[in-house]
GROMACS .gro file of C-alpha atoms in nm:
model
   94
    1MET     CA    1  -2.368  13.754  23.084
    2THR     CA    2  -2.212  13.608  23.397
    3THR     CA    3  -2.449  13.324  23.484
    4THR     CA    4  -2.443  12.954  23.414
    5ASP     CA    5  -2.726  12.750  23.270
    6SER     CA    6  -2.858  12.472  23.494
    7GLY     CA    7  -2.977  12.278  23.192
    8GLU     CA    8  -3.324  12.223  23.336
    9ALA     CA    9  -3.622  12.227  23.104
   10GLY     CA   10  -3.813  12.552  23.094
   11ASP     CA   11  -3.536  12.775  23.231
   12GLU     CA   12  -3.394  12.887  22.896
   13PRO     CA   13  -3.505  13.186  22.691
   14PRO     CA   14  -3.613  13.116  22.332
   15ARG     CA   15  -3.319  13.074  22.096
   16ALA     CA   16  -3.255  13.022  21.727
   17GLY     CA   17  -3.134  12.662  21.762
   18ALA     CA   18  -2.914  12.415  21.944
   19TRP     CA   19  -2.631  12.208  21.798
   20TYR     CA   20  -2.428  11.919  21.932
   21ALA     CA   21  -2.056  11.973  21.892
   22ASP     CA   22  -1.787  11.715  21.956
   23ARG     CA   23  -1.493  11.897  21.797
   24PHE     CA   24  -1.349  12.239  21.873
   25ARG     CA   25  -1.080  12.445  21.707
   26ILE     CA   26  -0.945  12.756  21.873
   27GLY     CA   27  -0.738  13.036  21.725
   28GLN     CA   28  -0.625  13.365  21.868
   29ASN     CA   29  -0.445  13.683  21.782
   30ALA     CA   30  -0.373  14.006  21.968
   31PHE     CA   31  -0.735  14.118  21.939
   32GLY     CA   32  -0.941  13.814  22.023
   33PHE     CA   33  -1.023  13.445  22.015
   34LYS     CA   34  -1.208  13.239  21.753
   35ILE     CA   35  -1.372  12.914  21.865
   36ASP     CA   36  -1.515  12.690  21.593
   37CYS     CA   37  -1.757  12.424  21.720
   38GLY     CA   38  -1.864  12.134  21.503
   39HIS     CA   39  -1.841  11.767  21.414
   40GLU     CA   40  -1.577  11.557  21.249
   41SER     CA   41  -1.633  11.192  21.155
   42PRO     CA   42  -1.344  10.950  21.092
   43GLU     CA   43  -1.412  10.937  20.717
   44GLU     CA   44  -1.412  11.318  20.681
   45GLU     CA   45  -1.095  11.517  20.634
   46LEU     CA   46  -1.244  11.850  20.745
   47MET     CA   47  -1.451  11.943  21.045
   48SER     CA   48  -1.808  12.049  20.971
   49ALA     CA   49  -1.829  12.378  21.163
   50TYR     CA   50  -2.175  12.446  21.302
   51PHE     CA   51  -2.103  12.779  21.466
   52ARG     CA   52  -1.820  13.015  21.553
   53ILE     CA   53  -1.768  13.219  21.867
   54ILE     CA   54  -1.556  13.530  21.838
   55ALA     CA   55  -1.464  13.693  22.168
   56THR     CA   56  -1.237  13.958  22.309
   57PRO     CA   57  -0.966  13.832  22.545
   58SER     CA   58  -1.167  13.943  22.849
   59ASN     CA   59  -1.484  13.773  22.721
   60ALA     CA   60  -1.289  13.455  22.642
   61GLN     CA   61  -1.153  13.461  22.997
   62GLN     CA   62  -1.508  13.497  23.132
   63LEU     CA   63  -1.621  13.200  22.916
   64PHE     CA   64  -1.325  12.998  23.050
   65ARG     CA   65  -1.424  13.075  23.409
   66LEU     CA   66  -1.794  12.992  23.352
   67LEU     CA   67  -1.709  12.663  23.181
   68GLY     CA   68  -1.468  12.575  23.465
   69VAL     CA   69  -1.735  12.639  23.729
   70ALA     CA   70  -1.988  12.434  23.528
   71LEU     CA   71  -1.740  12.144  23.501
   72LEU     CA   72  -1.674  12.152  23.876
   73ARG     CA   73  -2.048  12.147  23.946
   74TYR     CA   74  -2.090  11.857  23.704
   75ALA     CA   75  -1.814  11.661  23.877
   76ASP     CA   76  -1.972  11.728  24.216
   77ALA     CA   77  -2.312  11.606  24.094
   78TYR     CA   78  -2.215  11.317  23.865
   79GLY     CA   79  -1.850  11.227  23.929
   80LEU     CA   80  -1.531  11.281  23.737
   81ILE     CA   81  -1.547  11.306  23.362
   82GLU     CA   82  -1.368  11.019  23.191
   83SER     CA   83  -1.145  11.108  22.899
   84THR     CA   84  -0.958  10.883  22.660
   85ASP     CA   85  -0.651  10.935  22.877
   86GLY     CA   86  -0.830  10.849  23.206
   87PRO     CA   87  -1.008  11.062  23.466
   88ALA     CA   88  -0.980  11.437  23.414
   89GLY     CA   89  -1.052  11.583  23.752
   90PRO     CA   90  -0.952  11.910  23.915
   91GLY     CA   91  -0.574  11.942  23.921
   92SER     CA   92  -0.519  11.675  23.655
   93GLU     CA   93  -0.259  11.743  23.392
   94ALA     CA   94  -0.373  11.752  23.030
   0.00000   0.00000   0.00000
């Protein structure tokens, strides 16, 4: 799918569930990418993984582009996203 979600109520198809993730781990090999999404609290040693995305390199690239466009739209609508290192706007070095 090559569209972005506006996040407005009533515009999403039914789905199995939704989870909040504040930690991400990414691995890759010659065949694809694995993205684990979950939560990790300070007292826990391991991340609680809620779901895993496995994608081919071309699908991972498409996800990267869609997320980038969504972040630019967010910044246009709400301002730069603050990170622990300061503002993370377009062109900032991470």
